[in-house]
PDB file of N, CA and C in Angstrom:
ATOM      1  N   UNK V   1     -28.147  -4.538  -3.257  1.00 45.00           N
ATOM      2  CA  UNK V   1     -28.819  -5.411  -2.333  1.00 45.00           C
ATOM      3  C   UNK V   1     -27.893  -6.570  -1.986  1.00 45.00           C
ATOM      4  N   UNK V   2     -27.575  -6.792  -0.699  1.00 52.00           N
ATOM      5  CA  UNK V   2     -26.663  -7.863  -0.329  1.00 52.00           C
ATOM      6  C   UNK V   2     -27.260  -9.233  -0.650  1.00 52.00           C
ATOM      7  N   UNK V   3     -26.449 -10.082  -1.259  1.00 56.00           N
ATOM      8  CA  UNK V   3     -26.921 -11.418  -1.614  1.00 56.00           C
ATOM      9  C   UNK V   3     -26.259 -12.497  -0.765  1.00 56.00           C
ATOM     10  N   UNK V   4     -25.496 -12.089   0.235  1.00 57.00           N
ATOM     11  CA  UNK V   4     -24.844 -13.041   1.113  1.00 57.00           C
ATOM     12  C   UNK V   4     -23.503 -13.539   0.613  1.00 57.00           C
ATOM     13  N   UNK V   5     -23.132 -13.211  -0.631  1.00 51.00           N
ATOM     14  CA  UNK V   5     -21.839 -13.650  -1.138  1.00 51.00           C
ATOM     15  C   UNK V   5     -20.743 -12.757  -0.564  1.00 51.00           C
ATOM     16  N   UNK V   6     -19.543 -13.314  -0.373  1.00 52.00           N
ATOM     17  CA  UNK V   6     -18.463 -12.516   0.203  1.00 52.00           C
ATOM     18  C   UNK V   6     -18.070 -11.365  -0.728  1.00 52.00           C
ATOM     19  N   UNK V   7     -17.798 -10.233  -0.116  1.00 53.00           N
ATOM     20  CA  UNK V   7     -17.366  -9.063  -0.878  1.00 53.00           C
ATOM     21  C   UNK V   7     -15.862  -9.162  -1.136  1.00 53.00           C
ATOM     22  N   UNK V   8     -15.396  -8.702  -2.288  1.00 57.00           N
ATOM     23  CA  UNK V   8     -13.960  -8.751  -2.559  1.00 57.00           C
ATOM     24  C   UNK V   8     -13.203  -7.839  -1.589  1.00 57.00           C
ATOM     25  N   UNK V   9     -12.034  -8.275  -1.197  1.00 63.00           N
ATOM     26  CA  UNK V   9     -11.193  -7.475  -0.321  1.00 63.00           C
ATOM     27  C   UNK V   9     -10.631  -6.322  -1.150  1.00 63.00           C
ATOM     28  N   UNK V  10     -10.823  -5.069  -0.700  1.00 86.00           N
ATOM     29  CA  UNK V  10     -10.362  -3.955  -1.516  1.00 86.00           C
ATOM     30  C   UNK V  10      -8.844  -3.834  -1.589  1.00 86.00           C
ATOM     31  N   UNK V  11      -8.139  -4.333  -0.563  1.00 92.00           N
ATOM     32  CA  UNK V  11      -6.687  -4.229  -0.536  1.00 92.00           C
ATOM     33  C   UNK V  11      -6.187  -5.182   0.532  1.00 92.00           C
ATOM     34  N   UNK V  12      -5.059  -5.832   0.294  1.00 95.00           N
ATOM     35  CA  UNK V  12      -4.522  -6.745   1.303  1.00 95.00           C
ATOM     36  C   UNK V  12      -3.050  -6.440   1.559  1.00 95.00           C
ATOM     37  N   UNK V  13      -2.588  -6.909   2.707  1.00 96.00           N
ATOM     38  CA  UNK V  13      -1.205  -6.691   3.135  1.00 96.00           C
ATOM     39  C   UNK V  13      -0.632  -8.046   3.521  1.00 96.00           C
ATOM     40  N   UNK V  14       0.522  -8.389   2.976  1.00 97.00           N
ATOM     41  CA  UNK V  14       1.155  -9.662   3.309  1.00 97.00           C
ATOM     42  C   UNK V  14       1.688  -9.607   4.742  1.00 97.00           C
ATOM     43  N   UNK V  15       1.828 -10.767   5.382  1.00 97.00           N
ATOM     44  CA  UNK V  15       2.396 -10.787   6.736  1.00 97.00           C
ATOM     45  C   UNK V  15       3.793 -10.164   6.796  1.00 97.00           C
ATOM     46  N   UNK V  16       4.612 -10.373   5.774  1.00 97.00           N
ATOM     47  CA  UNK V  16       5.966  -9.805   5.791  1.00 97.00           C
ATOM     48  C   UNK V  16       5.931  -8.278   5.685  1.00 97.00           C
ATOM     49  N   UNK V  17       5.009  -7.727   4.914  1.00 97.00           N
ATOM     50  CA  UNK V  17       4.888  -6.269   4.822  1.00 97.00           C
ATOM     51  C   UNK V  17       4.383  -5.695   6.135  1.00 97.00           C
ATOM     52  N   UNK V  18       3.414  -6.361   6.750  1.00 97.00           N
ATOM     53  CA  UNK V  18       2.879  -5.897   8.027  1.00 97.00           C
ATOM     54  C   UNK V  18       3.966  -5.903   9.098  1.00 97.00           C
ATOM     55  N   UNK V  19       4.778  -6.942   9.129  1.00 97.00           N
ATOM     56  CA  UNK V  19       5.880  -7.015  10.092  1.00 97.00           C
ATOM     57  C   UNK V  19       6.896  -5.908   9.835  1.00 97.00           C
ATOM     58  N   UNK V  20       7.148  -5.606   8.576  1.00 97.00           N
ATOM     59  CA  UNK V  20       8.125  -4.570   8.248  1.00 97.00           C
ATOM     60  C   UNK V  20       7.616  -3.184   8.636  1.00 97.00           C
ATOM     61  N   UNK V  21       6.321  -2.933   8.482  1.00 97.00           N
ATOM     62  CA  UNK V  21       5.748  -1.655   8.914  1.00 97.00           C
ATOM     63  C   UNK V  21       5.970  -1.488  10.412  1.00 97.00           C
ATOM     64  N   UNK V  22       5.689  -2.542  11.189  1.00 97.00           N
ATOM     65  CA  UNK V  22       5.880  -2.484  12.637  1.00 97.00           C
ATOM     66  C   UNK V  22       7.348  -2.266  12.988  1.00 97.00           C
ATOM     67  N   UNK V  23       8.246  -2.918  12.272  1.00 96.00           N
ATOM     68  CA  UNK V  23       9.680  -2.774  12.527  1.00 96.00           C
ATOM     69  C   UNK V  23      10.160  -1.358  12.224  1.00 96.00           C
ATOM     70  N   UNK V  24       9.718  -0.803  11.111  1.00 96.00           N
ATOM     71  CA  UNK V  24      10.110   0.566  10.741  1.00 96.00           C
ATOM     72  C   UNK V  24       9.567   1.568  11.761  1.00 96.00           C
ATOM     73  N   UNK V  25       8.312   1.405  12.154  1.00 97.00           N
ATOM     74  CA  UNK V  25       7.700   2.316  13.123  1.00 97.00           C
ATOM     75  C   UNK V  25       8.457   2.257  14.452  1.00 97.00           C
ATOM     76  N   UNK V  26       8.794   1.071  14.912  1.00 97.00           N
ATOM     77  CA  UNK V  26       9.529   0.924  16.173  1.00 97.00           C
ATOM     78  C   UNK V  26      10.914   1.555  16.075  1.00 97.00           C
ATOM     79  N   UNK V  27      11.592   1.341  14.953  1.00 96.00           N
ATOM     80  CA  UNK V  27      12.928   1.904  14.760  1.00 96.00           C
ATOM     81  C   UNK V  27      12.904   3.436  14.734  1.00 96.00           C
ATOM     82  N   UNK V  28      11.781   4.014  14.310  1.00 96.00           N
ATOM     83  CA  UNK V  28      11.635   5.470  14.263  1.00 96.00           C
ATOM     84  C   UNK V  28      11.146   6.030  15.597  1.00 96.00           C
ATOM     85  N   UNK V  29      10.959   5.160  16.599  1.00 97.00           N
ATOM     86  CA  UNK V  29      10.469   5.601  17.893  1.00 97.00           C
ATOM     87  C   UNK V  29       8.987   5.929  17.887  1.00 97.00           C
ATOM     88  N   UNK V  30       8.261   5.374  16.942  1.00 96.00           N
ATOM     89  CA  UNK V  30       6.822   5.600  16.799  1.00 96.00           C
ATOM     90  C   UNK V  30       6.114   4.246  16.685  1.00 96.00           C
ATOM     91  N   UNK V  31       6.130   3.428  17.747  1.00 93.00           N
ATOM     92  CA  UNK V  31       5.648   2.048  17.655  1.00 93.00           C
ATOM     93  C   UNK V  31       4.187   1.892  17.251  1.00 93.00           C
ATOM     94  N   UNK V  32       3.347   2.892  17.441  1.00 92.00           N
ATOM     95  CA  UNK V  32       1.940   2.801  17.056  1.00 92.00           C
ATOM     96  C   UNK V  32       1.654   3.320  15.659  1.00 92.00           C
ATOM     97  N   UNK V  33       2.675   3.792  14.964  1.00 97.00           N
ATOM     98  CA  UNK V  33       2.475   4.391  13.635  1.00 97.00           C
ATOM     99  C   UNK V  33       2.164   3.322  12.591  1.00 97.00           C
ATOM    100  N   UNK V  34       1.617   3.784  11.479  1.00 97.00           N
ATOM    101  CA  UNK V  34       1.312   2.907  10.358  1.00 97.00           C
ATOM    102  C   UNK V  34       1.902   3.459   9.076  1.00 97.00           C
ATOM    103  N   UNK V  35       1.701   2.742   8.007  1.00 97.00           N
ATOM    104  CA  UNK V  35       2.213   3.139   6.700  1.00 97.00           C
ATOM    105  C   UNK V  35       1.088   3.754   5.880  1.00 97.00           C
ATOM    106  N   UNK V  36       1.277   4.991   5.434  1.00 98.00           N
ATOM    107  CA  UNK V  36       0.326   5.624   4.520  1.00 98.00           C
ATOM    108  C   UNK V  36       0.794   5.318   3.099  1.00 98.00           C
ATOM    109  N   UNK V  37      -0.065   4.653   2.348  1.00 96.00           N
ATOM    110  CA  UNK V  37       0.206   4.336   0.944  1.00 96.00           C
ATOM    111  C   UNK V  37      -0.716   5.191   0.094  1.00 96.00           C
ATOM    112  N   UNK V  38      -0.119   5.937  -0.832  1.00 94.00           N
ATOM    113  CA  UNK V  38      -0.897   6.808  -1.709  1.00 94.00           C
ATOM    114  C   UNK V  38      -0.428   6.626  -3.146  1.00 94.00           C
ATOM    115  N   UNK V  39      -1.292   7.006  -4.065  1.00 91.00           N
ATOM    116  CA  UNK V  39      -0.954   7.022  -5.492  1.00 91.00           C
ATOM    117  C   UNK V  39      -0.989   8.473  -5.929  1.00 91.00           C
ATOM    118  N   UNK V  40       0.089   8.916  -6.573  1.00 89.00           N
ATOM    119  CA  UNK V  40       0.180  10.286  -7.059  1.00 89.00           C
ATOM    120  C   UNK V  40       0.470  10.282  -8.551  1.00 89.00           C
ATOM    121  N   UNK V  41       0.101  11.362  -9.200  1.00 84.00           N
ATOM    122  CA  UNK V  41       0.462  11.522 -10.606  1.00 84.00           C
ATOM    123  C   UNK V  41       1.970  11.718 -10.689  1.00 84.00           C
ATOM    124  N   UNK V  42       2.571  11.132 -11.711  1.00 77.00           N
ATOM    125  CA  UNK V  42       4.010  11.284 -11.903  1.00 77.00           C
ATOM    126  C   UNK V  42       4.666   9.952 -12.172  1.00 77.00           C
ATOM    127  N   UNK V  43       5.960   9.947 -12.061  1.00 67.00           N
ATOM    128  CA  UNK V  43       6.700   8.731 -12.357  1.00 67.00           C
ATOM    129  C   UNK V  43       6.838   8.548 -13.855  1.00 67.00           C
ATOM    130  N   UNK V  44       7.643   7.602 -14.252  1.00 69.00           N
ATOM    131  CA  UNK V  44       7.890   7.417 -15.682  1.00 69.00           C
ATOM    132  C   UNK V  44       6.729   6.732 -16.392  1.00 69.00           C
ATOM    133  N   UNK V  45       5.773   6.162 -15.637  1.00 67.00           N
ATOM    134  CA  UNK V  45       4.652   5.474 -16.280  1.00 67.00           C
ATOM    135  C   UNK V  45       3.310   6.169 -16.093  1.00 67.00           C
ATOM    136  N   UNK V  46       3.257   7.288 -15.379  1.00 78.00           N
ATOM    137  CA  UNK V  46       2.011   8.030 -15.232  1.00 78.00           C
ATOM    138  C   UNK V  46       1.541   8.202 -13.807  1.00 78.00           C
ATOM    139  N   UNK V  47       1.650   7.153 -12.987  1.00 85.00           N
ATOM    140  CA  UNK V  47       1.310   7.207 -11.569  1.00 85.00           C
ATOM    141  C   UNK V  47       2.471   6.622 -10.779  1.00 85.00           C
ATOM    142  N   UNK V  48       2.597   7.062  -9.534  1.00 88.00           N
ATOM    143  CA  UNK V  48       3.648   6.498  -8.690  1.00 88.00           C
ATOM    144  C   UNK V  48       3.119   6.259  -7.285  1.00 88.00           C
ATOM    145  N   UNK V  49       3.697   5.267  -6.625  1.00 89.00           N
ATOM    146  CA  UNK V  49       3.333   4.945  -5.254  1.00 89.00           C
ATOM    147  C   UNK V  49       4.134   5.840  -4.317  1.00 89.00           C
ATOM    148  N   UNK V  50       3.490   6.268  -3.244  1.00 92.00           N
ATOM    149  CA  UNK V  50       4.160   7.071  -2.225  1.00 92.00           C
ATOM    150  C   UNK V  50       3.936   6.386  -0.883  1.00 92.00           C
ATOM    151  N   UNK V  51       5.004   6.217  -0.119  1.00 94.00           N
ATOM    152  CA  UNK V  51       4.966   5.569   1.183  1.00 94.00           C
ATOM    153  C   UNK V  51       5.444   6.561   2.238  1.00 94.00           C
ATOM    154  N   UNK V  52       4.660   6.723   3.307  1.00 96.00           N
ATOM    155  CA  UNK V  52       5.027   7.598   4.421  1.00 96.00           C
ATOM    156  C   UNK V  52       4.610   6.934   5.724  1.00 96.00           C
ATOM    157  N   UNK V  53       5.333   7.231   6.784  1.00 97.00           N
ATOM    158  CA  UNK V  53       4.930   6.792   8.109  1.00 97.00           C
ATOM    159  C   UNK V  53       3.922   7.803   8.635  1.00 97.00           C
ATOM    160  N   UNK V  54       2.819   7.332   9.182  1.00 97.00           N
ATOM    161  CA  UNK V  54       1.770   8.214   9.709  1.00 97.00           C
ATOM    162  C   UNK V  54       1.370   7.730  11.094  1.00 97.00           C
ATOM    163  N   UNK V  55       1.167   8.675  12.012  1.00 97.00           N
ATOM    164  CA  UNK V  55       0.809   8.311  13.382  1.00 97.00           C
ATOM    165  C   UNK V  55      -0.623   7.812  13.506  1.00 97.00           C
ATOM    166  N   UNK V  56      -1.497   8.241  12.585  1.00 96.00           N
ATOM    167  CA  UNK V  56      -2.909   7.832  12.637  1.00 96.00           C
ATOM    168  C   UNK V  56      -3.510   7.982  11.248  1.00 96.00           C
ATOM    169  N   UNK V  57      -4.566   7.228  10.970  1.00 96.00           N
ATOM    170  CA  UNK V  57      -5.242   7.384   9.672  1.00 96.00           C
ATOM    171  C   UNK V  57      -6.056   8.677   9.637  1.00 96.00           C
ATOM    172  N   UNK V  58      -6.312   9.156   8.436  1.00 96.00           N
ATOM    173  CA  UNK V  58      -7.244  10.266   8.238  1.00 96.00           C
ATOM    174  C   UNK V  58      -8.658   9.695   8.352  1.00 96.00           C
ATOM    175  N   UNK V  59      -9.628  10.572   8.531  1.00 95.00           N
ATOM    176  CA  UNK V  59     -11.015  10.143   8.770  1.00 95.00           C
ATOM    177  C   UNK V  59     -11.572   9.250   7.660  1.00 95.00           C
ATOM    178  N   UNK V  60     -11.240   9.513   6.419  1.00 95.00           N
ATOM    179  CA  UNK V  60     -11.810   8.771   5.287  1.00 95.00           C
ATOM    180  C   UNK V  60     -10.955   7.594   4.828  1.00 95.00           C
ATOM    181  N   UNK V  61      -9.817   7.367   5.458  1.00 95.00           N
ATOM    182  CA  UNK V  61      -8.902   6.311   5.024  1.00 95.00           C
ATOM    183  C   UNK V  61      -9.484   4.915   5.217  1.00 95.00           C
ATOM    184  N   UNK V  62      -9.108   4.017   4.327  1.00 93.00           N
ATOM    185  CA  UNK V  62      -9.299   2.592   4.549  1.00 93.00           C
ATOM    186  C   UNK V  62      -8.125   2.163   5.417  1.00 93.00           C
ATOM    187  N   UNK V  63      -8.387   1.493   6.513  1.00 95.00           N
ATOM    188  CA  UNK V  63      -7.332   0.997   7.400  1.00 95.00           C
ATOM    189  C   UNK V  63      -7.271  -0.506   7.223  1.00 95.00           C
ATOM    190  N   UNK V  64      -6.120  -0.996   6.794  1.00 94.00           N
ATOM    191  CA  UNK V  64      -5.934  -2.425   6.539  1.00 94.00           C
ATOM    192  C   UNK V  64      -5.024  -3.002   7.622  1.00 94.00           C
ATOM    193  N   UNK V  65      -5.496  -4.017   8.292  1.00 94.00           N
ATOM    194  CA  UNK V  65      -4.738  -4.705   9.342  1.00 94.00           C
ATOM    195  C   UNK V  65      -4.220  -3.747  10.412  1.00 94.00           C
ATOM    196  N   UNK V  66      -4.898  -2.628  10.593  1.00 94.00           N
ATOM    197  CA  UNK V  66      -4.552  -1.677  11.641  1.00 94.00           C
ATOM    198  C   UNK V  66      -3.292  -0.882  11.412  1.00 94.00           C
ATOM    199  N   UNK V  67      -2.546  -1.149  10.322  1.00 95.00           N
ATOM    200  CA  UNK V  67      -1.242  -0.512  10.132  1.00 95.00           C
ATOM    201  C   UNK V  67      -1.027   0.126   8.764  1.00 95.00           C
ATOM    202  N   UNK V  68      -1.927  -0.065   7.829  1.00 97.00           N
ATOM    203  CA  UNK V  68      -1.759   0.508   6.490  1.00 97.00           C
ATOM    204  C   UNK V  68      -2.973   1.388   6.204  1.00 97.00           C
ATOM    205  N   UNK V  69      -2.707   2.650   5.819  1.00 97.00           N
ATOM    206  CA  UNK V  69      -3.754   3.640   5.604  1.00 97.00           C
ATOM    207  C   UNK V  69      -3.773   4.053   4.136  1.00 97.00           C
ATOM    208  N   UNK V  70      -4.964   4.022   3.519  1.00 96.00           N
ATOM    209  CA  UNK V  70      -5.098   4.365   2.103  1.00 96.00           C
ATOM    210  C   UNK V  70      -6.267   5.329   1.948  1.00 96.00           C
ATOM    211  N   UNK V  71      -6.014   6.466   1.304  1.00 96.00           N
ATOM    212  CA  UNK V  71      -7.082   7.447   1.075  1.00 96.00           C
ATOM    213  C   UNK V  71      -8.022   6.950  -0.022  1.00 96.00           C
ATOM    214  N   UNK V  72      -9.269   7.446  -0.053  1.00 94.00           N
ATOM    215  CA  UNK V  72     -10.265   6.945  -1.014  1.00 94.00           C
ATOM    216  C   UNK V  72      -9.876   7.143  -2.481  1.00 94.00           C
ATOM    217  N   UNK V  73      -9.212   8.237  -2.810  1.00 93.00           N
ATOM    218  CA  UNK V  73      -8.816   8.478  -4.206  1.00 93.00           C
ATOM    219  C   UNK V  73      -7.765   7.457  -4.634  1.00 93.00           C
ATOM    220  N   UNK V  74      -6.781   7.215  -3.782  1.00 94.00           N
ATOM    221  CA  UNK V  74      -5.752   6.225  -4.105  1.00 94.00           C
ATOM    222  C   UNK V  74      -6.331   4.817  -4.175  1.00 94.00           C
ATOM    223  N   UNK V  75      -7.309   4.543  -3.320  1.00 92.00           N
ATOM    224  CA  UNK V  75      -7.905   3.207  -3.296  1.00 92.00           C
ATOM    225  C   UNK V  75      -8.522   2.837  -4.638  1.00 92.00           C
ATOM    226  N   UNK V  76      -9.049   3.818  -5.361  1.00 89.00           N
ATOM    227  CA  UNK V  76      -9.599   3.528  -6.689  1.00 89.00           C
ATOM    228  C   UNK V  76      -8.545   2.922  -7.611  1.00 89.00           C
ATOM    229  N   UNK V  77      -7.278   3.321  -7.445  1.00 89.00           N
ATOM    230  CA  UNK V  77      -6.195   2.794  -8.277  1.00 89.00           C
ATOM    231  C   UNK V  77      -5.471   1.612  -7.627  1.00 89.00           C
ATOM    232  N   UNK V  78      -5.914   1.236  -6.430  1.00 92.00           N
ATOM    233  CA  UNK V  78      -5.278   0.130  -5.718  1.00 92.00           C
ATOM    234  C   UNK V  78      -6.239  -1.019  -5.424  1.00 92.00           C
ATOM    235  N   UNK V  79      -7.469  -0.919  -5.889  1.00 89.00           N
ATOM    236  CA  UNK V  79      -8.483  -1.921  -5.567  1.00 89.00           C
ATOM    237  C   UNK V  79      -8.033  -3.314  -6.020  1.00 89.00           C
ATOM    238  N   UNK V  80      -8.039  -4.234  -5.069  1.00 92.00           N
ATOM    239  CA  UNK V  80      -7.644  -5.613  -5.354  1.00 92.00           C
ATOM    240  C   UNK V  80      -6.148  -5.858  -5.276  1.00 92.00           C
ATOM    241  N   UNK V  81      -5.366  -4.833  -4.951  1.00 93.00           N
ATOM    242  CA  UNK V  81      -3.907  -4.959  -4.903  1.00 93.00           C
ATOM    243  C   UNK V  81      -3.445  -5.528  -3.569  1.00 93.00           C
ATOM    244  N   UNK V  82      -2.165  -5.894  -3.524  1.00 95.00           N
ATOM    245  CA  UNK V  82      -1.552  -6.392  -2.295  1.00 95.00           C
ATOM    246  C   UNK V  82      -0.236  -5.674  -2.072  1.00 95.00           C
ATOM    247  N   UNK V  83      -0.004  -5.274  -0.826  1.00 95.00           N
ATOM    248  CA  UNK V  83       1.276  -4.715  -0.418  1.00 95.00           C
ATOM    249  C   UNK V  83       2.123  -5.856   0.112  1.00 95.00           C
ATOM    250  N   UNK V  84       3.342  -5.969  -0.369  1.00 95.00           N
ATOM    251  CA  UNK V  84       4.247  -7.027   0.053  1.00 95.00           C
ATOM    252  C   UNK V  84       5.602  -6.410   0.377  1.00 95.00           C
ATOM    253  N   UNK V  85       6.432  -7.153   1.094  1.00 94.00           N
ATOM    254  CA  UNK V  85       7.793  -6.734   1.393  1.00 94.00           C
ATOM    255  C   UNK V  85       8.724  -7.677   0.653  1.00 94.00           C
ATOM    256  N   UNK V  86       9.614  -7.119  -0.158  1.00 90.00           N
ATOM    257  CA  UNK V  86      10.560  -7.919  -0.929  1.00 90.00           C
ATOM    258  C   UNK V  86      11.963  -7.668  -0.394  1.00 90.00           C
ATOM    259  N   UNK V  87      12.654  -8.723  -0.028  1.00 88.00           N
ATOM    260  CA  UNK V  87      14.041  -8.624   0.430  1.00 88.00           C
ATOM    261  C   UNK V  87      14.876  -9.413  -0.563  1.00 88.00           C
ATOM    262  N   UNK V  88      15.392  -8.687  -1.547  1.00 81.00           N
ATOM    263  CA  UNK V  88      16.083  -9.317  -2.669  1.00 81.00           C
ATOM    264  C   UNK V  88      17.537  -8.870  -2.735  1.00 81.00           C
ATOM    265  N   UNK V  89      18.284  -9.487  -3.595  1.00 77.00           N
ATOM    266  CA  UNK V  89      19.689  -9.149  -3.781  1.00 77.00           C
ATOM    267  C   UNK V  89      19.863  -7.674  -4.148  1.00 77.00           C
ATOM    268  N   UNK V  90      18.935  -7.134  -4.913  1.00 77.00           N
ATOM    269  CA  UNK V  90      19.031  -5.731  -5.338  1.00 77.00           C
ATOM    270  C   UNK V  90      18.579  -4.760  -4.256  1.00 77.00           C
ATOM    271  N   UNK V  91      18.041  -5.265  -3.154  1.00 82.00           N
ATOM    272  CA  UNK V  91      17.626  -4.413  -2.043  1.00 82.00           C
ATOM    273  C   UNK V  91      16.273  -4.822  -1.496  1.00 82.00           C
ATOM    274  N   UNK V  92      15.964  -4.297  -0.339  1.00 87.00           N
ATOM    275  CA  UNK V  92      14.686  -4.571   0.303  1.00 87.00           C
ATOM    276  C   UNK V  92      13.755  -3.384   0.080  1.00 87.00           C
ATOM    277  N   UNK V  93      12.469  -3.670  -0.179  1.00 87.00           N
ATOM    278  CA  UNK V  93      11.521  -2.593  -0.468  1.00 87.00           C
ATOM    279  C   UNK V  93      10.085  -3.103  -0.398  1.00 87.00           C
ATOM    280  N   UNK V  94       9.164  -2.153  -0.238  1.00 91.00           N
ATOM    281  CA  UNK V  94       7.753  -2.495  -0.355  1.00 91.00           C
ATOM    282  C   UNK V  94       7.437  -2.648  -1.832  1.00 91.00           C
ATOM    283  N   UNK V  95       6.586  -3.624  -2.140  1.00 89.00           N
ATOM    284  CA  UNK V  95       6.181  -3.876  -3.524  1.00 89.00           C
ATOM    285  C   UNK V  95       4.661  -3.959  -3.547  1.00 89.00           C
ATOM    286  N   UNK V  96       4.046  -3.316  -4.530  1.00 91.00           N
ATOM    287  CA  UNK V  96       2.598  -3.362  -4.689  1.00 91.00           C
ATOM    288  C   UNK V  96       2.289  -4.248  -5.885  1.00 91.00           C
ATOM    289  N   UNK V  97       1.545  -5.307  -5.638  1.00 90.00           N
ATOM    290  CA  UNK V  97       1.057  -6.157  -6.734  1.00 90.00           C
ATOM    291  C   UNK V  97      -0.330  -5.629  -7.076  1.00 90.00           C
ATOM    292  N   UNK V  98      -0.422  -4.930  -8.201  1.00 87.00           N
ATOM    293  CA  UNK V  98      -1.622  -4.167  -8.526  1.00 87.00           C
ATOM    294  C   UNK V  98      -2.280  -4.678  -9.808  1.00 87.00           C
ATOM    295  N   UNK V  99      -3.455  -5.313  -9.702  1.00 85.00           N
ATOM    296  CA  UNK V  99      -4.133  -5.818 -10.902  1.00 85.00           C
ATOM    297  C   UNK V  99      -4.691  -4.707 -11.788  1.00 85.00           C
ATOM    298  N   UNK V 100      -4.795  -3.487 -11.273  1.00 80.00           N
ATOM    299  CA  UNK V 100      -5.295  -2.353 -12.058  1.00 80.00           C
ATOM    300  C   UNK V 100      -4.213  -1.827 -13.007  1.00 80.00           C
ATOM    301  N   UNK V 101      -2.950  -2.039 -12.653  1.00 77.00           N
ATOM    302  CA  UNK V 101      -1.838  -1.525 -13.452  1.00 77.00           C
ATOM    303  C   UNK V 101      -1.729  -2.289 -14.775  1.00 77.00           C
ATOM    304  N   UNK V 102      -1.781  -1.547 -15.874  1.00 69.00           N
ATOM    305  CA  UNK V 102      -1.629  -2.157 -17.189  1.00 69.00           C
ATOM    306  C   UNK V 102      -0.164  -2.348 -17.548  1.00 69.00           C
ATOM    307  N   UNK V 103       0.682  -1.462 -17.049  1.00 62.00           N
ATOM    308  CA  UNK V 103       2.107  -1.556 -17.277  1.00 62.00           C
ATOM    309  C   UNK V 103       2.811  -0.828 -16.148  1.00 62.00           C
ATOM    310  N   UNK V 104       4.103  -1.080 -16.015  1.00 60.00           N
ATOM    311  CA  UNK V 104       4.882  -0.437 -14.973  1.00 60.00           C
ATOM    312  C   UNK V 104       6.295  -0.222 -15.414  1.00 60.00           C
ATOM    313  N   UNK V 105       7.024   0.511 -14.608  1.00 57.00           N
ATOM    314  CA  UNK V 105       8.421   0.766 -14.923  1.00 57.00           C
ATOM    315  C   UNK V 105       9.284  -0.360 -14.357  1.00 57.00           C
ATOM    316  N   UNK V 106      10.530  -0.379 -14.715  1.00 56.00           N
ATOM    317  CA  UNK V 106      11.428  -1.429 -14.270  1.00 56.00           C
ATOM    318  C   UNK V 106      11.660  -1.437 -12.777  1.00 56.00           C
ATOM    319  N   UNK V 107      11.594  -0.270 -12.125  1.00 54.00           N
ATOM    320  CA  UNK V 107      11.851  -0.220 -10.686  1.00 54.00           C
ATOM    321  C   UNK V 107      10.620  -0.581  -9.869  1.00 54.00           C
ATOM    322  N   UNK V 108       9.439  -0.626 -10.483  1.00 54.00           N
ATOM    323  CA  UNK V 108       8.228  -1.024  -9.788  1.00 54.00           C
ATOM    324  C   UNK V 108       7.579   0.071  -8.971  1.00 54.00           C
ATOM    325  N   UNK V 109       8.058   1.299  -9.101  1.00 58.00           N
ATOM    326  CA  UNK V 109       7.512   2.403  -8.317  1.00 58.00           C
ATOM    327  C   UNK V 109       6.411   3.141  -9.060  1.00 58.00           C
ATOM    328  N   UNK V 110       6.419   3.099 -10.381  1.00 55.00           N
ATOM    329  CA  UNK V 110       5.367   3.789 -11.128  1.00 55.00           C
ATOM    330  C   UNK V 110       4.647   2.814 -12.050  1.00 55.00           C
ATOM    331  N   UNK V 111       3.425   3.226 -12.448  1.00 59.00           N
ATOM    332  CA  UNK V 111       2.599   2.349 -13.272  1.00 59.00           C
ATOM    333  C   UNK V 111       1.624   3.176 -14.081  1.00 59.00           C
ATOM    334  N   UNK V 112       0.987   2.538 -15.048  1.00 58.00           N
ATOM    335  CA  UNK V 112      -0.088   3.173 -15.818  1.00 58.00           C
ATOM    336  C   UNK V 112      -1.295   2.245 -15.792  1.00 58.00           C
ATOM    337  N   UNK V 113      -2.463   2.840 -16.065  1.00 59.00           N
ATOM    338  CA  UNK V 113      -3.706   2.056 -16.094  1.00 59.00           C
ATOM    339  C   UNK V 113      -4.262   2.016 -17.487  1.00 59.00           C
TER     340      UNK V 113
END
């Protein structure tokens, strides 16, 4: 029953990550494309993030800021997380800040719950 209190945002995208998605899509000649973020089994910690360019969301996807698509199964492991773009000395990459992750690997691509 709704009590009027704000609902938690299931997933957020930083402005720098959103800009980078648009830049990558334009560079690939697909200016309307978005980033599909998924969680798959594997990686050194149990789960790993997968990033793909997608022309459109699937019917059941959560669409964040019009450019990031997340399937319902992956969303369970990403609830409350944020997608960010990191441009560091070691390289530029998407980074997921995930409160569900109990631990992660050194490269930041895999995690466990």
